[in-house]
């Protein structure tokens, strides 16, 4: 369950980075910078993994406390955002699906119109996995260490 949660963190991170930087991972730019080809939909997930996975090697997770503080603040801010989004989804979800059908995206935040508030909400979502990934994997790592 914890490993699945961490996998979801990487997908969440990649999706929201793609929302923040839509043109940053064009095929030509990625081939030049990395030297190999990945399907476009997986490039930012791989970049997220490259950034987040090294946090699991920290012996003392207190180094993540400052990032965790930002994650806490963003979680508190997101609670209000999620409440508004949840109420809006309950009220307009059926009408939205009737209007757009299969064009509606799976994650609510991916359907936000572009603008400064949507960018702020997306940035707050991007911060959370950086703080939570290593903390979520810590029990798994300790269990593996004890088993070996």
Short mmCIF file of N, CA and C in Angstrom, two decimals:
data_model
loop_
_atom_site.label_atom_id
_atom_site.label_comp_id
_atom_site.label_asym_id
_atom_site.label_seq_id
_atom_site.Cartn_x
_atom_site.Cartn_y
_atom_site.Cartn_z
N UNK A 1 0.82 -1.18 0.00
CA UNK A 1 0.00 0.00 0.00
C UNK A 1 0.88 1.27 0.00
N UNK A 2 1.92 1.26 0.81
CA UNK A 2 2.79 2.43 0.88
C UNK A 2 3.56 2.63 -0.43
N UNK A 3 4.00 1.54 -1.04
CA UNK A 3 4.72 1.66 -2.31
C UNK A 3 3.78 2.18 -3.39
N UNK A 4 2.53 1.72 -3.38
CA UNK A 4 1.53 2.23 -4.32
C UNK A 4 1.28 3.72 -4.12
N UNK A 5 1.23 4.14 -2.87
CA UNK A 5 1.04 5.56 -2.57
C UNK A 5 2.21 6.38 -3.13
N UNK A 6 3.42 5.87 -2.98
CA UNK A 6 4.58 6.57 -3.49
C UNK A 6 4.56 6.63 -5.02
N UNK A 7 4.11 5.56 -5.65
CA UNK A 7 3.95 5.58 -7.11
C UNK A 7 2.96 6.64 -7.54
N UNK A 8 1.88 6.77 -6.77
CA UNK A 8 0.90 7.81 -7.08
C UNK A 8 1.49 9.21 -6.87
N UNK A 9 2.37 9.36 -5.89
CA UNK A 9 3.04 10.65 -5.71
C UNK A 9 3.83 11.03 -6.97
N UNK A 10 4.53 10.07 -7.56
CA UNK A 10 5.31 10.35 -8.76
C UNK A 10 4.42 10.73 -9.93
N UNK A 11 3.30 10.03 -10.08
CA UNK A 11 2.37 10.35 -11.16
C UNK A 11 1.76 11.73 -10.94
N UNK A 12 1.35 12.01 -9.70
CA UNK A 12 0.79 13.32 -9.37
C UNK A 12 1.78 14.43 -9.66
N UNK A 13 3.02 14.21 -9.25
CA UNK A 13 4.07 15.21 -9.46
C UNK A 13 4.29 15.45 -10.95
N UNK A 14 4.40 14.38 -11.73
CA UNK A 14 4.63 14.51 -13.16
C UNK A 14 3.49 15.21 -13.87
N UNK A 15 2.25 14.86 -13.52
CA UNK A 15 1.09 15.49 -14.16
C UNK A 15 1.04 16.98 -13.88
N UNK A 16 1.31 17.35 -12.65
CA UNK A 16 1.22 18.77 -12.30
C UNK A 16 2.43 19.57 -12.79
N UNK A 17 3.59 18.94 -12.88
CA UNK A 17 4.72 19.64 -13.52
C UNK A 17 4.44 19.88 -14.99
N UNK A 18 3.78 18.92 -15.64
CA UNK A 18 3.41 19.11 -17.05
C UNK A 18 2.41 20.24 -17.20
N UNK A 19 1.56 20.41 -16.21
CA UNK A 19 0.60 21.51 -16.23
C UNK A 19 1.30 22.85 -16.04
N UNK A 20 2.32 22.88 -15.16
CA UNK A 20 3.06 24.11 -14.92
C UNK A 20 4.01 24.46 -16.06
N UNK A 21 4.63 23.45 -16.66
CA UNK A 21 5.62 23.66 -17.72
C UNK A 21 5.23 22.87 -18.96
N UNK A 22 4.21 23.32 -19.70
CA UNK A 22 3.69 22.51 -20.80
C UNK A 22 4.65 22.29 -21.96
N UNK A 23 5.55 23.21 -22.23
CA UNK A 23 6.44 23.07 -23.38
C UNK A 23 7.85 22.64 -23.01
N UNK A 24 8.08 22.34 -21.74
CA UNK A 24 9.44 22.07 -21.29
C UNK A 24 9.97 20.71 -21.72
N UNK A 25 9.12 19.79 -22.04
CA UNK A 25 9.58 18.44 -22.35
C UNK A 25 9.23 18.04 -23.78
N UNK A 26 9.49 18.92 -24.71
CA UNK A 26 9.27 18.56 -26.10
C UNK A 26 10.22 17.43 -26.47
N UNK A 27 9.86 16.61 -27.46
CA UNK A 27 10.74 15.47 -27.80
C UNK A 27 12.17 15.87 -28.12
N UNK A 28 12.34 16.97 -28.86
CA UNK A 28 13.70 17.38 -29.23
C UNK A 28 14.49 17.82 -28.00
N UNK A 29 13.89 18.60 -27.13
CA UNK A 29 14.58 19.08 -25.92
C UNK A 29 14.93 17.92 -25.02
N UNK A 30 14.04 16.94 -24.89
CA UNK A 30 14.31 15.81 -24.01
C UNK A 30 15.40 14.92 -24.57
N UNK A 31 15.39 14.68 -25.88
CA UNK A 31 16.42 13.84 -26.49
C UNK A 31 17.80 14.47 -26.33
N UNK A 32 17.88 15.80 -26.49
CA UNK A 32 19.17 16.48 -26.36
C UNK A 32 19.66 16.43 -24.92
N UNK A 33 18.77 16.68 -23.96
CA UNK A 33 19.20 16.75 -22.56
C UNK A 33 19.46 15.37 -21.95
N UNK A 34 18.75 14.34 -22.38
CA UNK A 34 18.89 13.05 -21.73
C UNK A 34 19.65 12.01 -22.54
N UNK A 35 19.60 12.13 -23.85
CA UNK A 35 20.28 11.17 -24.69
C UNK A 35 19.46 9.93 -25.00
N UNK A 36 18.23 9.82 -24.49
CA UNK A 36 17.37 8.69 -24.84
C UNK A 36 15.93 9.16 -24.98
N UNK A 37 15.11 8.31 -25.57
CA UNK A 37 13.73 8.68 -25.87
C UNK A 37 12.77 8.03 -24.88
N UNK A 38 11.84 8.81 -24.39
CA UNK A 38 10.75 8.31 -23.55
C UNK A 38 9.44 8.81 -24.14
N UNK A 39 8.36 8.08 -24.01
CA UNK A 39 7.08 8.62 -24.45
C UNK A 39 6.79 9.92 -23.72
N UNK A 40 6.16 10.85 -24.40
CA UNK A 40 5.95 12.19 -23.86
C UNK A 40 5.21 12.19 -22.52
N UNK A 41 4.25 11.29 -22.35
CA UNK A 41 3.46 11.30 -21.13
C UNK A 41 4.23 10.81 -19.91
N UNK A 42 5.41 10.20 -20.10
CA UNK A 42 6.19 9.69 -18.97
C UNK A 42 7.42 10.51 -18.63
N UNK A 43 7.73 11.52 -19.38
CA UNK A 43 8.98 12.25 -19.19
C UNK A 43 9.03 12.96 -17.84
N UNK A 44 7.97 13.63 -17.48
CA UNK A 44 8.01 14.37 -16.22
C UNK A 44 7.88 13.43 -15.01
N UNK A 45 7.27 12.26 -15.19
CA UNK A 45 7.26 11.28 -14.10
C UNK A 45 8.68 10.79 -13.83
N UNK A 46 9.46 10.57 -14.89
CA UNK A 46 10.85 10.14 -14.73
C UNK A 46 11.67 11.25 -14.08
N UNK A 47 11.45 12.48 -14.50
CA UNK A 47 12.14 13.62 -13.88
C UNK A 47 11.75 13.73 -12.41
N UNK A 48 10.47 13.55 -12.10
CA UNK A 48 10.03 13.59 -10.70
C UNK A 48 10.70 12.50 -9.88
N UNK A 49 10.79 11.31 -10.44
CA UNK A 49 11.45 10.20 -9.74
C UNK A 49 12.92 10.52 -9.49
N UNK A 50 13.57 11.13 -10.48
CA UNK A 50 14.99 11.47 -10.34
C UNK A 50 15.21 12.49 -9.23
N UNK A 51 14.23 13.33 -9.00
CA UNK A 51 14.36 14.36 -7.96
C UNK A 51 13.91 13.81 -6.59
N UNK A 52 12.82 13.03 -6.57
CA UNK A 52 12.23 12.60 -5.30
C UNK A 52 12.93 11.38 -4.72
N UNK A 53 13.31 10.40 -5.53
CA UNK A 53 13.88 9.16 -5.00
C UNK A 53 15.14 9.35 -4.16
N UNK A 54 16.04 10.28 -4.48
CA UNK A 54 17.20 10.46 -3.59
C UNK A 54 16.85 10.86 -2.16
N UNK A 55 15.66 11.41 -1.93
CA UNK A 55 15.28 11.75 -0.56
C UNK A 55 15.12 10.51 0.31
N UNK A 56 14.96 9.34 -0.30
CA UNK A 56 14.82 8.11 0.48
C UNK A 56 16.15 7.66 1.08
N UNK A 57 17.26 8.20 0.59
CA UNK A 57 18.58 7.82 1.09
C UNK A 57 19.02 8.65 2.30
N UNK A 58 18.21 9.60 2.72
CA UNK A 58 18.55 10.40 3.89
C UNK A 58 18.41 9.55 5.15
N UNK A 59 19.47 9.48 5.92
CA UNK A 59 19.41 8.71 7.17
C UNK A 59 18.56 9.43 8.21
N UNK A 60 18.63 10.75 8.21
CA UNK A 60 17.87 11.56 9.14
C UNK A 60 16.85 12.36 8.34
N UNK A 61 15.59 11.99 8.46
CA UNK A 61 14.54 12.65 7.67
C UNK A 61 14.20 14.04 8.17
N UNK A 62 14.85 14.48 9.24
CA UNK A 62 14.59 15.85 9.72
C UNK A 62 15.06 16.89 8.71
N UNK A 63 15.93 16.48 7.77
CA UNK A 63 16.35 17.41 6.72
C UNK A 63 15.17 17.82 5.84
N UNK A 64 14.13 17.01 5.83
CA UNK A 64 12.94 17.33 5.04
C UNK A 64 11.94 18.18 5.82
N UNK A 65 12.27 18.56 7.04
CA UNK A 65 11.30 19.26 7.87
C UNK A 65 10.91 20.62 7.29
N UNK A 66 11.85 21.32 6.66
CA UNK A 66 11.51 22.62 6.09
C UNK A 66 10.61 22.46 4.87
N UNK A 67 10.89 21.46 4.06
CA UNK A 67 10.01 21.17 2.93
C UNK A 67 8.67 20.69 3.46
N UNK A 68 8.70 19.93 4.54
CA UNK A 68 7.47 19.46 5.17
C UNK A 68 6.63 20.60 5.71
N UNK A 69 7.28 21.65 6.22
CA UNK A 69 6.55 22.83 6.69
C UNK A 69 5.82 23.49 5.54
N UNK A 70 6.51 23.63 4.41
CA UNK A 70 5.86 24.19 3.22
C UNK A 70 4.72 23.26 2.79
N UNK A 71 4.96 21.94 2.88
CA UNK A 71 3.91 20.98 2.55
C UNK A 71 2.71 21.10 3.49
N UNK A 72 2.96 21.34 4.78
CA UNK A 72 1.88 21.52 5.73
C UNK A 72 1.07 22.76 5.41
N UNK A 73 1.77 23.85 5.14
CA UNK A 73 1.08 25.11 4.80
C UNK A 73 0.27 24.92 3.52
N UNK A 74 0.87 24.25 2.53
CA UNK A 74 0.13 24.04 1.29
C UNK A 74 -1.04 23.09 1.50
N UNK A 75 -0.90 22.10 2.40
CA UNK A 75 -2.01 21.19 2.67
C UNK A 75 -3.17 21.93 3.32
N UNK A 76 -2.85 22.84 4.24
CA UNK A 76 -3.90 23.64 4.87
C UNK A 76 -4.59 24.52 3.84
N UNK A 77 -3.80 25.15 2.98
CA UNK A 77 -4.38 25.98 1.93
C UNK A 77 -5.21 25.15 0.96
N UNK A 78 -4.70 23.95 0.67
CA UNK A 78 -5.42 23.09 -0.27
C UNK A 78 -6.72 22.54 0.30
N UNK A 79 -6.82 22.44 1.64
CA UNK A 79 -8.07 21.97 2.23
C UNK A 79 -9.21 22.89 1.82
N UNK A 80 -8.96 24.19 1.88
CA UNK A 80 -9.97 25.15 1.45
C UNK A 80 -10.26 25.04 -0.03
N UNK A 81 -9.19 24.88 -0.81
CA UNK A 81 -9.35 24.73 -2.26
C UNK A 81 -10.14 23.47 -2.56
N UNK A 82 -9.81 22.36 -1.89
CA UNK A 82 -10.51 21.10 -2.14
C UNK A 82 -11.97 21.18 -1.71
N UNK A 83 -12.24 21.91 -0.63
CA UNK A 83 -13.63 22.06 -0.20
C UNK A 83 -14.44 22.79 -1.27
N UNK A 84 -13.88 23.88 -1.77
CA UNK A 84 -14.57 24.64 -2.82
C UNK A 84 -14.71 23.79 -4.07
N UNK A 85 -13.64 23.11 -4.45
CA UNK A 85 -13.68 22.26 -5.64
C UNK A 85 -14.67 21.12 -5.45
N UNK A 86 -14.69 20.52 -4.26
CA UNK A 86 -15.62 19.42 -4.00
C UNK A 86 -17.07 19.84 -4.10
N UNK A 87 -17.38 20.96 -3.51
CA UNK A 87 -18.75 21.47 -3.59
C UNK A 87 -19.11 21.80 -5.03
N UNK A 88 -18.17 22.43 -5.72
CA UNK A 88 -18.41 22.76 -7.12
C UNK A 88 -18.61 21.49 -7.95
N UNK A 89 -17.81 20.47 -7.67
CA UNK A 89 -17.94 19.21 -8.42
C UNK A 89 -19.29 18.56 -8.16
N UNK A 90 -19.73 18.58 -6.91
CA UNK A 90 -21.04 18.00 -6.59
C UNK A 90 -22.16 18.72 -7.33
N UNK A 91 -22.06 20.03 -7.38
CA UNK A 91 -23.13 20.82 -7.99
C UNK A 91 -23.07 20.77 -9.52
N UNK A 92 -21.86 20.90 -10.08
CA UNK A 92 -21.73 21.03 -11.52
C UNK A 92 -21.20 19.79 -12.24
N UNK A 93 -20.86 18.74 -11.51
CA UNK A 93 -20.26 17.56 -12.12
C UNK A 93 -21.11 16.93 -13.20
N UNK A 94 -22.35 16.73 -12.90
CA UNK A 94 -23.24 16.11 -13.87
C UNK A 94 -23.41 16.99 -15.10
N UNK A 95 -23.60 18.29 -14.88
CA UNK A 95 -23.76 19.21 -16.01
C UNK A 95 -22.48 19.29 -16.83
N UNK A 96 -21.33 19.29 -16.19
CA UNK A 96 -20.05 19.34 -16.90
C UNK A 96 -19.82 18.11 -17.75
N UNK A 97 -20.13 16.95 -17.19
CA UNK A 97 -19.96 15.73 -17.97
C UNK A 97 -20.94 15.69 -19.14
N UNK A 98 -22.15 16.20 -18.91
CA UNK A 98 -23.13 16.24 -20.00
C UNK A 98 -22.65 17.17 -21.12
N UNK A 99 -21.95 18.24 -20.76
CA UNK A 99 -21.47 19.19 -21.78
C UNK A 99 -20.20 18.70 -22.46
N UNK A 100 -19.25 18.14 -21.69
CA UNK A 100 -17.94 17.82 -22.25
C UNK A 100 -17.70 16.33 -22.45
N UNK A 101 -18.44 15.49 -21.82
CA UNK A 101 -18.31 14.05 -22.01
C UNK A 101 -16.92 13.54 -21.68
N UNK A 102 -16.31 12.85 -22.61
CA UNK A 102 -15.01 12.23 -22.36
C UNK A 102 -13.85 13.22 -22.41
N UNK A 103 -14.10 14.48 -22.72
CA UNK A 103 -13.03 15.50 -22.72
C UNK A 103 -12.68 15.97 -21.31
N UNK A 104 -13.50 15.62 -20.32
CA UNK A 104 -13.20 15.98 -18.93
C UNK A 104 -12.00 15.17 -18.46
N UNK A 105 -11.04 15.83 -17.82
CA UNK A 105 -9.82 15.16 -17.36
C UNK A 105 -10.07 14.44 -16.03
N UNK A 106 -9.24 13.44 -15.73
CA UNK A 106 -9.44 12.60 -14.56
C UNK A 106 -9.21 13.35 -13.24
N UNK A 107 -8.21 14.22 -13.19
CA UNK A 107 -7.91 14.96 -11.98
C UNK A 107 -8.59 16.32 -12.05
N UNK A 108 -9.27 16.68 -10.98
CA UNK A 108 -10.02 17.93 -10.95
C UNK A 108 -9.12 19.12 -11.24
N UNK A 109 -7.93 19.12 -10.69
CA UNK A 109 -7.05 20.27 -10.86
C UNK A 109 -6.57 20.43 -12.29
N UNK A 110 -6.63 19.37 -13.09
CA UNK A 110 -6.21 19.48 -14.49
C UNK A 110 -7.27 20.21 -15.32
N UNK A 111 -8.49 20.32 -14.80
CA UNK A 111 -9.56 21.00 -15.51
C UNK A 111 -9.65 22.49 -15.17
N UNK A 112 -8.81 22.96 -14.26
CA UNK A 112 -8.86 24.37 -13.87
C UNK A 112 -8.49 25.26 -15.05
N UNK A 113 -9.17 26.39 -15.20
CA UNK A 113 -8.78 27.31 -16.28
C UNK A 113 -7.41 27.91 -15.97
N UNK A 114 -6.70 28.32 -17.00
CA UNK A 114 -5.38 28.91 -16.76
C UNK A 114 -5.55 30.27 -16.10
N UNK A 115 -4.59 30.60 -15.28
CA UNK A 115 -4.62 31.88 -14.56
C UNK A 115 -3.79 31.79 -13.31
N UNK A 116 -3.63 32.90 -12.61
CA UNK A 116 -2.75 32.90 -11.44
C UNK A 116 -3.24 32.01 -10.30
N UNK A 117 -4.53 31.93 -10.06
CA UNK A 117 -5.03 31.08 -8.97
C UNK A 117 -4.81 29.60 -9.29
N UNK A 118 -5.02 29.22 -10.53
CA UNK A 118 -4.79 27.83 -10.92
C UNK A 118 -3.31 27.49 -10.81
N UNK A 119 -2.44 28.43 -11.16
CA UNK A 119 -1.00 28.21 -11.05
C UNK A 119 -0.58 28.06 -9.60
N UNK A 120 -1.14 28.88 -8.72
CA UNK A 120 -0.83 28.78 -7.30
C UNK A 120 -1.30 27.43 -6.75
N UNK A 121 -2.52 27.02 -7.10
CA UNK A 121 -3.04 25.73 -6.63
C UNK A 121 -2.17 24.58 -7.13
N UNK A 122 -1.74 24.65 -8.38
CA UNK A 122 -0.90 23.59 -8.95
C UNK A 122 0.46 23.57 -8.27
N UNK A 123 1.04 24.73 -7.99
CA UNK A 123 2.34 24.79 -7.30
C UNK A 123 2.23 24.18 -5.90
N UNK A 124 1.14 24.45 -5.21
CA UNK A 124 0.95 23.88 -3.88
C UNK A 124 0.83 22.35 -3.95
N UNK A 125 0.21 21.85 -5.00
CA UNK A 125 0.09 20.40 -5.16
C UNK A 125 1.44 19.78 -5.48
N UNK A 126 2.27 20.47 -6.25
CA UNK A 126 3.59 19.96 -6.64
C UNK A 126 4.51 19.83 -5.42
N UNK A 127 4.38 20.69 -4.43
CA UNK A 127 5.26 20.69 -3.26
C UNK A 127 5.02 19.46 -2.38
N UNK A 128 3.80 19.01 -2.25
CA UNK A 128 3.46 17.95 -1.30
C UNK A 128 4.24 16.65 -1.49
N UNK A 129 4.35 16.08 -2.68
CA UNK A 129 5.08 14.80 -2.79
C UNK A 129 6.54 14.87 -2.38
N UNK A 130 7.19 16.03 -2.54
CA UNK A 130 8.59 16.14 -2.13
C UNK A 130 8.75 15.88 -0.64
N UNK A 131 7.80 16.33 0.16
CA UNK A 131 7.89 16.15 1.60
C UNK A 131 7.40 14.76 2.03
N UNK A 132 6.44 14.21 1.32
CA UNK A 132 5.79 12.99 1.78
C UNK A 132 6.40 11.70 1.27
N UNK A 133 7.13 11.74 0.16
CA UNK A 133 7.61 10.50 -0.45
C UNK A 133 8.54 9.74 0.49
N UNK A 134 9.58 10.38 0.96
CA UNK A 134 10.55 9.70 1.83
C UNK A 134 9.90 9.27 3.15
N UNK A 135 9.00 10.08 3.67
CA UNK A 135 8.32 9.72 4.91
C UNK A 135 7.41 8.50 4.71
N UNK A 136 6.80 8.40 3.55
CA UNK A 136 5.94 7.25 3.26
C UNK A 136 6.76 5.99 3.06
N UNK A 137 7.92 6.11 2.43
CA UNK A 137 8.76 4.95 2.16
C UNK A 137 9.59 4.52 3.38
N UNK A 138 9.69 5.35 4.40
CA UNK A 138 10.53 5.04 5.56
C UNK A 138 10.15 3.72 6.23
N UNK A 139 8.88 3.44 6.50
CA UNK A 139 8.56 2.14 7.12
C UNK A 139 8.92 0.95 6.22
N UNK A 140 8.77 1.13 4.92
CA UNK A 140 9.13 0.05 4.00
C UNK A 140 10.64 -0.18 4.05
N UNK A 141 11.42 0.90 4.02
CA UNK A 141 12.88 0.78 4.06
C UNK A 141 13.35 0.16 5.37
N UNK A 142 12.74 0.56 6.48
CA UNK A 142 13.14 -0.02 7.78
C UNK A 142 12.79 -1.50 7.85
N UNK A 143 11.66 -1.87 7.29
CA UNK A 143 11.27 -3.28 7.26
C UNK A 143 12.24 -4.11 6.42
N UNK A 144 12.66 -3.55 5.28
CA UNK A 144 13.64 -4.25 4.44
C UNK A 144 14.98 -4.37 5.14
N UNK A 145 15.40 -3.31 5.83
CA UNK A 145 16.67 -3.36 6.55
C UNK A 145 16.65 -4.42 7.64
N UNK A 146 15.55 -4.53 8.36
CA UNK A 146 15.43 -5.54 9.41
C UNK A 146 15.41 -6.95 8.84
N UNK A 147 14.78 -7.10 7.67
CA UNK A 147 14.71 -8.42 7.05
C UNK A 147 16.05 -8.88 6.52
N UNK A 148 16.88 -7.93 6.11
CA UNK A 148 18.20 -8.29 5.57
C UNK A 148 19.18 -8.35 6.70
#
